[in-house]
CSV table of C-alpha atoms in Angstrom, one decimal:
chain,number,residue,atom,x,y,z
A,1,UNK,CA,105.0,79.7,85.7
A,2,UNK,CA,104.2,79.2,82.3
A,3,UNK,CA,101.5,81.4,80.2
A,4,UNK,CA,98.2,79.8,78.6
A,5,UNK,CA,97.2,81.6,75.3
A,6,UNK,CA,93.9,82.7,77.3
A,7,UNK,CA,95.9,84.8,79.3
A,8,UNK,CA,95.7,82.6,82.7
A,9,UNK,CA,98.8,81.7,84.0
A,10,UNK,CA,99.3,78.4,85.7
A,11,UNK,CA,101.4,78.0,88.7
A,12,UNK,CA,105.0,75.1,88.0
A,13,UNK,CA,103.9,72.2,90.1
A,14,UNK,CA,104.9,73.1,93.7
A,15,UNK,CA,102.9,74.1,96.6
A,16,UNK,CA,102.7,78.0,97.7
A,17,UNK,CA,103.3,79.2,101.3
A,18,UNK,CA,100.6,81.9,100.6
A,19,UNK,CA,97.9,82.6,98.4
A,20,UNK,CA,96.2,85.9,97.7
A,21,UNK,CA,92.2,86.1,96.7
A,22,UNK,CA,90.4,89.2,95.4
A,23,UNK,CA,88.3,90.7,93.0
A,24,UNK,CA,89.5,93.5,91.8
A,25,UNK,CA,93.6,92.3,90.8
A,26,UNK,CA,95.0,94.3,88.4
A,27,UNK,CA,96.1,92.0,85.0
A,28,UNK,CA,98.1,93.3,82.1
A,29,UNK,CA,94.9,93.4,79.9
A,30,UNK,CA,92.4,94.7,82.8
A,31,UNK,CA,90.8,94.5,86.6
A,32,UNK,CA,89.1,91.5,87.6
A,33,UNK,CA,89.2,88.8,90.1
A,34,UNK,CA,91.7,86.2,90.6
A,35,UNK,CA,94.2,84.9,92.6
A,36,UNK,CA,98.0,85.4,93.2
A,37,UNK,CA,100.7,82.5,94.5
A,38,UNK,CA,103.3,83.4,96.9
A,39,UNK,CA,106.5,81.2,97.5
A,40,UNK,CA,109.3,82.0,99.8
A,41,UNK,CA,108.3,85.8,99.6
A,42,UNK,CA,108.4,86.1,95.8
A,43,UNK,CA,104.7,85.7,93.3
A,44,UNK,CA,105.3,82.3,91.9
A,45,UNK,CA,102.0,82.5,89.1
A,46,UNK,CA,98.8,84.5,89.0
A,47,UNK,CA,95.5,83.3,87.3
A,48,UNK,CA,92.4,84.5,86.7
A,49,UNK,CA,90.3,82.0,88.7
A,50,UNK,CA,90.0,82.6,92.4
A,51,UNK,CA,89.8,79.3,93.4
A,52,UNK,CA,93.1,78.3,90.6
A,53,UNK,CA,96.1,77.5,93.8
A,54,UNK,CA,96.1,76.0,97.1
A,55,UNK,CA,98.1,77.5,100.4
A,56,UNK,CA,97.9,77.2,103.8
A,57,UNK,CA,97.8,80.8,104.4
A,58,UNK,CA,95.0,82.5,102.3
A,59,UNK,CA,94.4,86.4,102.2
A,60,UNK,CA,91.2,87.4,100.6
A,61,UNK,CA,91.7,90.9,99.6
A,62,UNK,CA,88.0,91.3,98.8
A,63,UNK,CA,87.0,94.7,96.7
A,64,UNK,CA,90.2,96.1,97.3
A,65,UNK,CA,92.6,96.9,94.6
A,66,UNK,CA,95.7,94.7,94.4
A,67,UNK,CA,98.2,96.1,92.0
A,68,UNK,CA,102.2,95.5,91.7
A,69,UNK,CA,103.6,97.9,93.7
A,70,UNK,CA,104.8,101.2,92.2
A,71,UNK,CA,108.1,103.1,91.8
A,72,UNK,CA,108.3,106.3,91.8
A,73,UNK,CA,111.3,107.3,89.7
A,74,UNK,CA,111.6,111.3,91.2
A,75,UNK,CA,110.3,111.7,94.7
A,76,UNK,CA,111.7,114.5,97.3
A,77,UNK,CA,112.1,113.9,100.7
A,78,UNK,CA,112.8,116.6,103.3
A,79,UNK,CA,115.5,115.0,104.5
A,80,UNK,CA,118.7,116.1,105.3
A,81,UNK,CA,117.7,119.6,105.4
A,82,UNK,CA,116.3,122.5,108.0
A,83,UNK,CA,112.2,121.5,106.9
A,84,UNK,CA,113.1,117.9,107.8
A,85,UNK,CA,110.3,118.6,110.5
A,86,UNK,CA,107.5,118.8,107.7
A,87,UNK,CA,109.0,115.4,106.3
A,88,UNK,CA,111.5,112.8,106.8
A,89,UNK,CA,112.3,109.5,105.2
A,90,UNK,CA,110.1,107.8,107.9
A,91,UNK,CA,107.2,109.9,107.4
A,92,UNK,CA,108.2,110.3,103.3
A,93,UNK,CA,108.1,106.8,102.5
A,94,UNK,CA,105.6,105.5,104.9
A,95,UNK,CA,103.5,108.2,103.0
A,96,UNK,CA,104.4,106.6,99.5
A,97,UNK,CA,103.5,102.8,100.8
A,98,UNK,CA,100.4,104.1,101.6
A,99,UNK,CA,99.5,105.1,98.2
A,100,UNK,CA,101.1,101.6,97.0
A,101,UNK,CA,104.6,103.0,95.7
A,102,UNK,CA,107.1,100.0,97.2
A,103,UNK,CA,110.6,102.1,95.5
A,104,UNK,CA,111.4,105.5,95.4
A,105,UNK,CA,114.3,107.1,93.5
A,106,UNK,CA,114.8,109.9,95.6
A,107,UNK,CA,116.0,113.2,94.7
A,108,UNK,CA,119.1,114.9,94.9
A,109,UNK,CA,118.3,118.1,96.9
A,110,UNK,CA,118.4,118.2,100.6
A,111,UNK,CA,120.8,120.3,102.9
A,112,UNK,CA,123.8,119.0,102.1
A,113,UNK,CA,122.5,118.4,98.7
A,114,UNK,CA,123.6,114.9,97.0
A,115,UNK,CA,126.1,116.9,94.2
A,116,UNK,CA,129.1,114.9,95.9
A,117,UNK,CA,130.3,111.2,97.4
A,118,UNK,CA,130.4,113.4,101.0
A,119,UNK,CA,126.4,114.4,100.5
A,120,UNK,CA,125.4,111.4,98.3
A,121,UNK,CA,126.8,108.9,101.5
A,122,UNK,CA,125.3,111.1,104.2
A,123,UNK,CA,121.7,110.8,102.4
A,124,UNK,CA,122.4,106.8,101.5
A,125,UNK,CA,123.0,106.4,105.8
A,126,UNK,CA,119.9,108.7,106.9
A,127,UNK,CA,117.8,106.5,104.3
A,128,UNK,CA,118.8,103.3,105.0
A,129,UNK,CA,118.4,103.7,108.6
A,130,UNK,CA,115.0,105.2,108.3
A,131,UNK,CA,113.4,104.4,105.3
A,132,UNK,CA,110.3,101.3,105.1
A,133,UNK,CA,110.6,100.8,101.3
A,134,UNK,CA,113.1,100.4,98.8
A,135,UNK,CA,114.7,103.3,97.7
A,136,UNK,CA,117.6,104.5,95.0
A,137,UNK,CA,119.2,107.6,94.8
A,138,UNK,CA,120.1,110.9,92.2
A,139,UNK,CA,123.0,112.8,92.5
A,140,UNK,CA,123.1,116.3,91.2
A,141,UNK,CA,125.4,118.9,89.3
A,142,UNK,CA,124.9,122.8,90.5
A,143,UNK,CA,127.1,125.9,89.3
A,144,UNK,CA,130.2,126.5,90.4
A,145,UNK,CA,130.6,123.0,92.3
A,146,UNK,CA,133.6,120.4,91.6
A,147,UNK,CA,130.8,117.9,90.7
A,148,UNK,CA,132.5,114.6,91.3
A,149,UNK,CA,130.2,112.8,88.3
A,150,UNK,CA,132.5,109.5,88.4
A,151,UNK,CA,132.7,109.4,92.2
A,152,UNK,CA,128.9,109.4,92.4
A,153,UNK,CA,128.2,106.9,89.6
A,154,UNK,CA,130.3,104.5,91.6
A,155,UNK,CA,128.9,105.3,95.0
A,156,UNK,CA,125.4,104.0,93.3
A,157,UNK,CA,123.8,107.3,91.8
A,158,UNK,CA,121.4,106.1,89.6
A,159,UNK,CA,121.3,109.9,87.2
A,160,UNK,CA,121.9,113.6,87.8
A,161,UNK,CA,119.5,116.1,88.6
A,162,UNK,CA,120.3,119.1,87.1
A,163,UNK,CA,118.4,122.7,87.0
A,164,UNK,CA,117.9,125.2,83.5
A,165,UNK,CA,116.6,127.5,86.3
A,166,UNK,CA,117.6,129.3,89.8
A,167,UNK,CA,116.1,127.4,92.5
A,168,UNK,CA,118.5,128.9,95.3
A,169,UNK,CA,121.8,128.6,96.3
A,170,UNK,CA,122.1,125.2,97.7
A,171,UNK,CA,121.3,124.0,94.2
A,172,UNK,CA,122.4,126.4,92.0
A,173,UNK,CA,121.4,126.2,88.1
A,174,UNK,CA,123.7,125.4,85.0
A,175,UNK,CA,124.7,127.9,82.9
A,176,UNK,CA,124.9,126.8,79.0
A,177,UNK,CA,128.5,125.8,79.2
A,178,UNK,CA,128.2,124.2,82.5
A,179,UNK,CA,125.0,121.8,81.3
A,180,UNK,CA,126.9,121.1,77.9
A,181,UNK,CA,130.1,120.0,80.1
A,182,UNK,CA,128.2,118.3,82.7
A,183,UNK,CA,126.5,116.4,79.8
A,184,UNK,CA,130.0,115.1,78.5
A,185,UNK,CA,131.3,114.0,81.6
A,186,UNK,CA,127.7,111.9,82.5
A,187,UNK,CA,128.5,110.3,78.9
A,188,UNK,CA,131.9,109.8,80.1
A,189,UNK,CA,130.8,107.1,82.8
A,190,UNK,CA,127.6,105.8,80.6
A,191,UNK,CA,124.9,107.7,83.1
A,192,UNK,CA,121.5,109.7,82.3
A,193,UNK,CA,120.9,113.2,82.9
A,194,UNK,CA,117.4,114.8,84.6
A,195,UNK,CA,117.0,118.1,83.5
A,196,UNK,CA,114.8,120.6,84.9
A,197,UNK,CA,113.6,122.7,81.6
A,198,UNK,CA,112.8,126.1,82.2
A,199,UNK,CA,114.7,129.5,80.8
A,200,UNK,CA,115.9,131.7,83.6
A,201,UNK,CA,115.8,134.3,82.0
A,202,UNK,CA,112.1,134.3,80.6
A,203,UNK,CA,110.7,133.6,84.2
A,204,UNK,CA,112.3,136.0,86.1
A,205,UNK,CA,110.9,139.0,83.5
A,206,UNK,CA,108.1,137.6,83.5
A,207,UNK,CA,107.7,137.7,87.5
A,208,UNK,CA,109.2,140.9,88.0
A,209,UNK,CA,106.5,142.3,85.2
A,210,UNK,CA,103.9,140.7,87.0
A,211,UNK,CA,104.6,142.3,90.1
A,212,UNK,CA,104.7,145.5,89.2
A,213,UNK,CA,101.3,145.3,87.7
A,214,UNK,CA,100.1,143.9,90.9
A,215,UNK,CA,98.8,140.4,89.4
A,216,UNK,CA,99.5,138.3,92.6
A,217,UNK,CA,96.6,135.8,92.1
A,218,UNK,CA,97.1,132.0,92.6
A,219,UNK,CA,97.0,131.8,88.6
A,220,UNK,CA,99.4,134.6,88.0
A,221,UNK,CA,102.3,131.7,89.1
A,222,UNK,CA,101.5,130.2,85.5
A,223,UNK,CA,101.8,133.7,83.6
A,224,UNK,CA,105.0,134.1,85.6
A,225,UNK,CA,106.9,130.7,84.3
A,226,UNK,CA,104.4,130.3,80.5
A,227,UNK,CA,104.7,127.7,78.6
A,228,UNK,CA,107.4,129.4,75.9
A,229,UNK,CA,109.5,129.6,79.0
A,230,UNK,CA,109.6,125.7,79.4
A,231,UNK,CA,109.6,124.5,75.5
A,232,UNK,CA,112.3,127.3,75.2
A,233,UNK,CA,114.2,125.2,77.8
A,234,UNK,CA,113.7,121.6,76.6
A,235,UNK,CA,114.8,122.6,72.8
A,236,UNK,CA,118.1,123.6,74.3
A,237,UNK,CA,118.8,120.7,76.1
A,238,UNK,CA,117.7,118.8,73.5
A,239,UNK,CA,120.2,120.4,71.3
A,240,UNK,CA,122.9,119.7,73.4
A,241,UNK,CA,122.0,116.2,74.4
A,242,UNK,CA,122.4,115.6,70.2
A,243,UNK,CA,126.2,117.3,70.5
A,244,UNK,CA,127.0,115.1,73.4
A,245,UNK,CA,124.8,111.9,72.8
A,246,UNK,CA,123.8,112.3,76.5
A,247,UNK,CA,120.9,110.4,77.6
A,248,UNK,CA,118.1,112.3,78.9
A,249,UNK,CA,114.9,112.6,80.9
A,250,UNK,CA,112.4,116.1,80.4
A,251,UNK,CA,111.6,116.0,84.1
A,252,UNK,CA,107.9,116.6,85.1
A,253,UNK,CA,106.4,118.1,81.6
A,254,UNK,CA,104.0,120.8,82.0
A,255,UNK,CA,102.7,121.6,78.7
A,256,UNK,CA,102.0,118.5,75.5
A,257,UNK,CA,102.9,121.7,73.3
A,258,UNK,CA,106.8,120.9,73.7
A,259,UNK,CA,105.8,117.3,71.9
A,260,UNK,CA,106.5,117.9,68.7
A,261,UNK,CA,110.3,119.2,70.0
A,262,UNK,CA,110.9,116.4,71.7
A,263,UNK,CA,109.8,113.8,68.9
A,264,UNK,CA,111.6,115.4,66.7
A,265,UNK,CA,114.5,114.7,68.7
A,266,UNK,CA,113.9,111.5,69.4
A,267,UNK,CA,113.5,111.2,65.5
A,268,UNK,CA,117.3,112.7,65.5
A,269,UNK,CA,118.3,109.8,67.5
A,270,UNK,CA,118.4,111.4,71.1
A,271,UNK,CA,117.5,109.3,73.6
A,272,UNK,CA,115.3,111.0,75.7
A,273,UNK,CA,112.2,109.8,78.0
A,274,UNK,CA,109.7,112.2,79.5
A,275,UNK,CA,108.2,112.3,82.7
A,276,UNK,CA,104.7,114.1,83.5
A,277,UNK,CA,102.9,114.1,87.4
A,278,UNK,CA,100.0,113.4,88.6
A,279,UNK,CA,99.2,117.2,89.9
A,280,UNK,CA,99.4,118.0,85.9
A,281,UNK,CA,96.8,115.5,84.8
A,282,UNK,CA,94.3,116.5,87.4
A,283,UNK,CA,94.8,120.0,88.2
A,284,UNK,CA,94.1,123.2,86.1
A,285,UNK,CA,94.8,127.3,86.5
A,286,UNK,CA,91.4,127.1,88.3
A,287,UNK,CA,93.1,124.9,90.9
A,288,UNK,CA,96.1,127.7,91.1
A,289,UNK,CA,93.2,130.3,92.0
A,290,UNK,CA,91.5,128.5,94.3
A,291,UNK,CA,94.2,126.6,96.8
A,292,UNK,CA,97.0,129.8,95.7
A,293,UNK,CA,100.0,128.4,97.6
A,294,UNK,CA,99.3,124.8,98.0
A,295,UNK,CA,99.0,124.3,94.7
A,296,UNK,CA,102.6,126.0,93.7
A,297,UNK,CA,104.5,123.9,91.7
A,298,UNK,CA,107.6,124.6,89.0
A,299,UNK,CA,106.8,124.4,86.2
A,300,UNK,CA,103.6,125.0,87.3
A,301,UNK,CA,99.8,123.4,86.5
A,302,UNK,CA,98.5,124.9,83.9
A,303,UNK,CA,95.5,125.5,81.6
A,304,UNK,CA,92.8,122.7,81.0
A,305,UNK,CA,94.0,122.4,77.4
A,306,UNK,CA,97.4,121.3,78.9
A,307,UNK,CA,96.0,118.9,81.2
A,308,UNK,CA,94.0,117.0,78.4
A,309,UNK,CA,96.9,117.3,76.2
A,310,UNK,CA,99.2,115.3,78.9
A,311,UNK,CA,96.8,113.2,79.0
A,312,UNK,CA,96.8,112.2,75.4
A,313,UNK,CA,100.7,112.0,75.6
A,314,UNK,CA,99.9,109.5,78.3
A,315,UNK,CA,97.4,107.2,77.4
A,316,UNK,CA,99.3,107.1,73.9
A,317,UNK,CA,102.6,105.8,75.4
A,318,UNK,CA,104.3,108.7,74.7
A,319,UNK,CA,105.0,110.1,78.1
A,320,UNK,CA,107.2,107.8,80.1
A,321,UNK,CA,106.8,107.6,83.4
A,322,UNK,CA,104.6,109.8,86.3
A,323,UNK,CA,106.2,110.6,88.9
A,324,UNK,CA,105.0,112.6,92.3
């Protein structure tokens, strides 16, 4: 297709198999209708005009909203794993099509967890037999594992998850050394690194303070793992990304307050991208009270201030990606 300087875009002179009508297609500058050629399963041109191509087969979408479809760059899936009955890659991915997400990259936890070629294969075969969308894979680096970071980057692993904070002992955290070494070898075979920001340290006093005051409301998950805990994390990792020239993604940012760390780095020459979710930009402490459990999540939702703050980082281009 070639593009008009009005912003339609005009199909090459062939016929399409299939055309696609609606009203409400999303364009790069806006939502509006238009129509969208299809030629041996691939979009050939889109235009503005409903009536702009010709097909045999015609699908008029009509009000609903029809959108590229989305990838979701740091899913979980249940599966491999002993809660694989609240979730598996059938259930998992037919749930992401159904909110128009067409790839997942899909995390490295799981029982076995994907910190090896052994686990990373034994997830690849579950998923490929089971899954209805396209998918990717992370690998990961725990403590006290023989991570195999070459092994996985050939087996396909597309970057390595790796945790600042205890999250059990099928995927055990990094100590300093460990992160700053598992940094050099990910240079070593030109990957990026995923990094889970949150001081150990500062959460569990936190927690065990908490609970001996007896603050076990929904809310008091937030004052458990504050925001000082999180930026505390990030301008470590940051600082060792710079010693190693590892390339980095702040995984699921909580809090706009550990911005001005993370440009600064980025100012310093570190490549690093920054990924915010969904439950951030519409949920509050409010929403910790009020739903308790079902709205726990590390680092966890926090004040209103943060949420409009993400949402600044994000309608300004500054936060990356969203992921679920």
């Amino acid at each position: 297709p070639r593009f008009a300087p009005n912003g339609r875009v005009y199909m090459a002179q062939r016929a399409a198999d299939r055309v696609i009508r609606g009203n409400r297609i999303v364009f790069e500058h806006g939502v509006g209708s238009g129509a969208i050629a299809v030629t041996d399963g691939k979009i050939t041109a889109i235009a503005e005009s409903p009536d702009a191509f010709e097909a045999a087969s015609v699908l008029d979408a009509g009000d609903r909203v029809v959108l590229p479809g989305l990838v979701d760059e740091h899913a979980h899936v249940w599966e491999p794993g002993p809660n694989a009955h609240r979730e598996d890659w059938t259930s998992g991915t037919m749930t992401a099509a159904s909110g128009g997400i067409t790839t997942i990259i899909e995390m490295a936890q799981g029982v076995p967890p994907a910190i090896d070629v052994a686990g990373f294969a034994n997830k690849r075969r579950i998923a490929e037999q089971k899954s209805v969308i396209d998918f990717a894979l992370w690998g990961g680096c725990v403590s006290n594992t023989p991570d195999d970071i070459a092994g996985l980057k050939a087996a396909g692993c597309t970057a390595f998850k790796v945790f600042t904070a205890w999250f059990g002992k099928d995927y055990a955290s990094l100590t300093d050394y460990e992160l700053l070494t598992a940094m050099e070898k990910v240079v070593a075979v030109g990957g990026v690194m995923g990094i889970h920001c949150e001081n150990s340290a500062l959460t569990d006093g936190f927690e065990k303070r908490l609970a001996a005051q007896g603050d076990f409301a929904g809310s008091a998950h937030e004052r458990a793992r504050p925001e000082i805990a999180e930026i505390e994390a990030i301008s470590r990792v940051l600082l060792f990304a710079r010693h190693t020239r590892c390339r980095v993604l702040i995984l699921h940012l909580s809090t706009p307050n550990a911005w001005p760390v993370i440009s600064r780095a980025r100012h310093d020459g570190v490549q690093v991208w920054v990924e915010t979710c969904a439950h951030y930009l519409t949920m509050n402490t409010d929403d910790l009270d009020r739903l308790h459990g079902f709205a726990k999540c590390a680092p966890p939702i926090r004040s209103e201030a943060c949420r409009r703050g993400l949402w600044q980082l994000v309608n300004t281009g500054r936060s990356d990606t969203l992921a679920s």
